[in-house]
Short mmCIF file of C-alpha atoms in Angstrom, two decimals:
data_model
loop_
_atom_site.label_atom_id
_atom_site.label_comp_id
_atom_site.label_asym_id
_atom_site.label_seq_id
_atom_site.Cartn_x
_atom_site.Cartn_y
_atom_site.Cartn_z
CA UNK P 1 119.24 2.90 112.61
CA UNK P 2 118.72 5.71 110.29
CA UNK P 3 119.83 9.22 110.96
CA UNK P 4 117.85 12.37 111.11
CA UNK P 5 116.53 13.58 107.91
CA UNK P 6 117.36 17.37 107.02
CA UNK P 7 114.69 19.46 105.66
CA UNK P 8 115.25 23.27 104.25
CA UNK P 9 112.25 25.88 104.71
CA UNK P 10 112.11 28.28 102.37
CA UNK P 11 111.13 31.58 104.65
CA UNK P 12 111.37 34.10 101.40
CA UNK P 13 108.61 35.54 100.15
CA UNK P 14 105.97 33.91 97.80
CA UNK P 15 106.45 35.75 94.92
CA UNK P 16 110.41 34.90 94.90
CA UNK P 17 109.80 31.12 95.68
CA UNK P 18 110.25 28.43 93.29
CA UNK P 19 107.37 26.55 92.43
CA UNK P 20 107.03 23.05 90.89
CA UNK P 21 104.65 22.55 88.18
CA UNK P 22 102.25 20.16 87.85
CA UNK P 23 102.89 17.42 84.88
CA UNK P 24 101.29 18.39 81.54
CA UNK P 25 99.03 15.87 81.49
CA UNK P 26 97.44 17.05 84.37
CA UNK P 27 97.11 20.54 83.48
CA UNK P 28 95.24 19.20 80.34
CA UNK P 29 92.27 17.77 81.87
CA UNK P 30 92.12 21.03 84.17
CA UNK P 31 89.26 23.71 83.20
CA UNK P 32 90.51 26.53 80.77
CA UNK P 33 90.22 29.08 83.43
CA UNK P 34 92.11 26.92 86.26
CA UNK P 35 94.41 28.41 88.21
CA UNK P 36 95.49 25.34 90.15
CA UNK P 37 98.51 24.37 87.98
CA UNK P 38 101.56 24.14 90.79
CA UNK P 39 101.89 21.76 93.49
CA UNK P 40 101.53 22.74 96.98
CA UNK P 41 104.41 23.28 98.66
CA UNK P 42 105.50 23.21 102.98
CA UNK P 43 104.61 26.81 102.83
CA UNK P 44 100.55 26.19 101.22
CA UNK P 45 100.53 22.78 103.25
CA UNK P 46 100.76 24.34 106.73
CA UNK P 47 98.77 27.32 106.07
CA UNK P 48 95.96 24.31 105.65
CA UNK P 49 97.26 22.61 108.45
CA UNK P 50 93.75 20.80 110.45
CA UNK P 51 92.86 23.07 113.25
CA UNK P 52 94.17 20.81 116.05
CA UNK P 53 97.76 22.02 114.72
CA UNK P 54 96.33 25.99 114.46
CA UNK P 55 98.90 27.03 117.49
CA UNK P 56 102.12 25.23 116.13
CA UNK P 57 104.84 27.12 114.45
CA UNK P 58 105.85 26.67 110.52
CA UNK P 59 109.61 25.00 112.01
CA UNK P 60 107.98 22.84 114.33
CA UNK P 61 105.41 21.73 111.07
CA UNK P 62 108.08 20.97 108.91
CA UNK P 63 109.96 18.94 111.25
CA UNK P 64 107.54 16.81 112.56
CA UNK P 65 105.31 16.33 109.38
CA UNK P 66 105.93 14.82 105.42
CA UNK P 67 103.80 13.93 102.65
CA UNK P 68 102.36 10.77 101.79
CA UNK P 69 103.84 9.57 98.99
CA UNK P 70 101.63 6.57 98.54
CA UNK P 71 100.07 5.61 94.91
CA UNK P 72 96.98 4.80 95.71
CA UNK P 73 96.46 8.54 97.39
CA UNK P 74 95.43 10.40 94.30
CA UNK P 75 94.05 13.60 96.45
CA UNK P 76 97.13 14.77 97.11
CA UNK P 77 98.51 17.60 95.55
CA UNK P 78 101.82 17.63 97.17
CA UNK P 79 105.30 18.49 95.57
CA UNK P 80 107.35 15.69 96.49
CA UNK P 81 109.41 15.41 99.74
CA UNK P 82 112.82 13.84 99.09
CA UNK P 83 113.72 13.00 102.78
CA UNK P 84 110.77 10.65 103.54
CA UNK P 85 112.08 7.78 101.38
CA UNK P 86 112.90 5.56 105.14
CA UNK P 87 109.45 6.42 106.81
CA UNK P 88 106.63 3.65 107.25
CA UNK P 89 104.14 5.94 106.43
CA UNK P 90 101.30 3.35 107.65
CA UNK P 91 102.95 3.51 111.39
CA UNK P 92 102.69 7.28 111.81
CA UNK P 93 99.76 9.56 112.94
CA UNK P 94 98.04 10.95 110.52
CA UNK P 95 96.69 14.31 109.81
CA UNK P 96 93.81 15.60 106.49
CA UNK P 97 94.70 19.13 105.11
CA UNK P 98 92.14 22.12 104.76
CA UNK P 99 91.51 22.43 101.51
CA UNK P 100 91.59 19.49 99.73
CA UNK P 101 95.44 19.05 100.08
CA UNK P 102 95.04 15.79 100.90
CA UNK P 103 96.87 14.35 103.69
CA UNK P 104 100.83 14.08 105.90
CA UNK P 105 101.86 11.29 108.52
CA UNK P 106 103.79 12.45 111.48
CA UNK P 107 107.29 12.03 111.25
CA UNK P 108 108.42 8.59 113.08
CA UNK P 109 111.83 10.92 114.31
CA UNK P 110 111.66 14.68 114.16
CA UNK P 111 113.61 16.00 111.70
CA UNK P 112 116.41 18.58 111.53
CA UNK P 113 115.05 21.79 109.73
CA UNK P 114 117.65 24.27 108.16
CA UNK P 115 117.05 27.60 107.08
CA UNK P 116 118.34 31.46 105.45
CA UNK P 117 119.74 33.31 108.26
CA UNK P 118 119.81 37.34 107.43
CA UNK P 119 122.76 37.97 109.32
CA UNK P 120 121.95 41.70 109.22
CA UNK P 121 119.46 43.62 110.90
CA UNK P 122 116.32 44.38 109.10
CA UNK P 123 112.59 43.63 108.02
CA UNK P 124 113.94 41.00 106.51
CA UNK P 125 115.12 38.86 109.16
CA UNK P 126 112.69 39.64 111.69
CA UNK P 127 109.91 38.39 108.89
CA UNK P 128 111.98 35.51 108.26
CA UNK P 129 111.82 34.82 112.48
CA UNK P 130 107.99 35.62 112.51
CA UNK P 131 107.68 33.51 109.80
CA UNK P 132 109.64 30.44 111.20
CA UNK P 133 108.20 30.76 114.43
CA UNK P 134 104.99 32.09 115.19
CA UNK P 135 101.74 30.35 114.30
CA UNK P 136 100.14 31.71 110.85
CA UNK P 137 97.43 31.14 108.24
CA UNK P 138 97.99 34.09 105.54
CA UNK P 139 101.53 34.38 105.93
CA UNK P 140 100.48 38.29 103.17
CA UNK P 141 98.77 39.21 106.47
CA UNK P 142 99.61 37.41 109.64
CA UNK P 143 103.27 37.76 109.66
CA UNK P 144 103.04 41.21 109.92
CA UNK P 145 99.05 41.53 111.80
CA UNK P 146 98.15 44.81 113.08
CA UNK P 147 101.78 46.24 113.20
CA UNK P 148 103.57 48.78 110.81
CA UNK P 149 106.60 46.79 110.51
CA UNK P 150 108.01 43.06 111.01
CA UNK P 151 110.07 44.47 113.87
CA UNK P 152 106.96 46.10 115.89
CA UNK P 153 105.19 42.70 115.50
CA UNK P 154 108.35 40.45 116.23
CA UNK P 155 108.47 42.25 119.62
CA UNK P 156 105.58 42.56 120.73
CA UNK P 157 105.65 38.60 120.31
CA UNK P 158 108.57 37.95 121.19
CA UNK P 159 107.56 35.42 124.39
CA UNK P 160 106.09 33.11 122.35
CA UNK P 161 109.53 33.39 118.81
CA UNK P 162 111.97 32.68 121.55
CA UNK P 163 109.82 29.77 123.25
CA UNK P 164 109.69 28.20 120.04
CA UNK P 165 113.11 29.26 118.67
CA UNK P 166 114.85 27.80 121.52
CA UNK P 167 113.93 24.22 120.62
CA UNK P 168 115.32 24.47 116.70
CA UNK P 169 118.27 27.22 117.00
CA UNK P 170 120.68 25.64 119.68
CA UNK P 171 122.31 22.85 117.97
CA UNK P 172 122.15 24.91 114.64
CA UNK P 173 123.70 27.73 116.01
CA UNK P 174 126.67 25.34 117.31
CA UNK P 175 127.10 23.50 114.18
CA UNK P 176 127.26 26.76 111.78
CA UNK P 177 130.15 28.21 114.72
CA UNK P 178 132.04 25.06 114.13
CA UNK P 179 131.73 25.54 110.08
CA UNK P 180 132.58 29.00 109.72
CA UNK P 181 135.45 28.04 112.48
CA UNK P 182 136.34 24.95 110.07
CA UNK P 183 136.35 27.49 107.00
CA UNK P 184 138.48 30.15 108.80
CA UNK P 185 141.57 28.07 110.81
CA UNK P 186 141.25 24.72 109.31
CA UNK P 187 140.98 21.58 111.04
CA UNK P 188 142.11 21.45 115.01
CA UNK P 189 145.54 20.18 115.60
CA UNK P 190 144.12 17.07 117.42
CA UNK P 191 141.85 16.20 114.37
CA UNK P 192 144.63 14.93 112.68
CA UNK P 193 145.59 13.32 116.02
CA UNK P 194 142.79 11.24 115.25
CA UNK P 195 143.20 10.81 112.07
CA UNK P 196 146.90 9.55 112.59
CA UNK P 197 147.41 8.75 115.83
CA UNK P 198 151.31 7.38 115.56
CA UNK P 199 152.09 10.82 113.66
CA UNK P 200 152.50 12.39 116.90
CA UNK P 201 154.78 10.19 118.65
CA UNK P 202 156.93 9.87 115.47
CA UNK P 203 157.46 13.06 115.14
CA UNK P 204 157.86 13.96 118.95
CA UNK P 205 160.62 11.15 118.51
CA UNK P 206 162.60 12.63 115.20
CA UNK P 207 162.69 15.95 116.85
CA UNK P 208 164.37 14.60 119.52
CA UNK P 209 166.85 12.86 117.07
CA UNK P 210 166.88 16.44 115.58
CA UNK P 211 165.54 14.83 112.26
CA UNK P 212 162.80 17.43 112.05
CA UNK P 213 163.70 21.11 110.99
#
């Protein structure tokens, strides 16, 4: 039984985002005035998401579909997943781009999705939340719509960020607590219970021999 595969969303903004070039080779039989020379990323592949998937969230996207990594596919213009390596591609649902970006398979078990937290307040983090969690197209215009400022829009929307929030941010939220715990104090006193579980009656036993200082 496999376990969950972890997959990291990149929530900054397009111009600072790493992008992975396509090989030479293909970039030599493009036209001299092609601009098409990166692959498409999570970001470009749900913004042409089919419109059956137009009301779900970037997070929920990422964790429930991957690339199909399949030779034969040649119409897809995908930059490689590396956590799809264990899924049976042929099983799963399957789902064509806008585009031309070729196709994804659903995910056989939803994935866990990790991504930047801004820990202060700001544009940026309430971006980063609209981002994550509130259905787009044109992430230059939707994230922030009609509103002045990430904040105005994030609240006005609120409802529907926490909604979807609520299903990705609970267990996250518990393992980065036990982390920065983990970091801070070390490991718990009955962690190394388990680790040795004699060591405590030995040395319960030497004190009262008054071998231990």
């Amino acid at each position: 039984k496999s376990s969950r595969q972890v997959i990291f969303i990149n929530t900054s903004p397009k111009e600072r985002r790493i992008r992975m070039l396509k090989p030479m080779s293909a970039i030599q039989e493009m036209d001299n005035d092609s601009e098409d020379l990166f692959f498409s990323g999570l970001n470009e592949r749900y913004a042409a998401r089919p419109e059956s998937l137009e009301d779900m969230c970037l997070a929920t996207f990422a964790a429930n579909y991957c690339t199909d990594q399949r030779e034969e596919n040649s119409d897809n213009d995908h930059q490689p997943d590396v956590d799809n390596k264990n899924e049976d591609d042929k099983k799963c649902e399957r789902i064509t781009l806008k585009d031309g970006k070729g196709q994804m398979h659903k995910r056989q078990r939803e994935s866990v999705i990790r991504f930047h937290k801004e820990k202060e307040e700001g544009e940026s983090k309430y971006r980063n939340l609209l981002m994550l969690y509130l259905p787009w197209r044109n992430e230059e215009e939707d994230l922030k719509g009609n509103h002045e400022t990430y904040r105005s829009h994030y609240e006005d929307v609120y409802d529907t960020i926490l909604s979807n929030e609520q299903m990705y941010t609970h267990n996250a939220t518990i393992i980065d607590d036990a982390l920065a715990e983990l970091e801070e104090f070390g490991p718990p006193v009955h962690a190394w219970n388990l680790l040795a579980p004699g060591a405590e009656q030995q040395q319960g036993d030497q004190e009262e021999e008054g071998h231990v200082l």
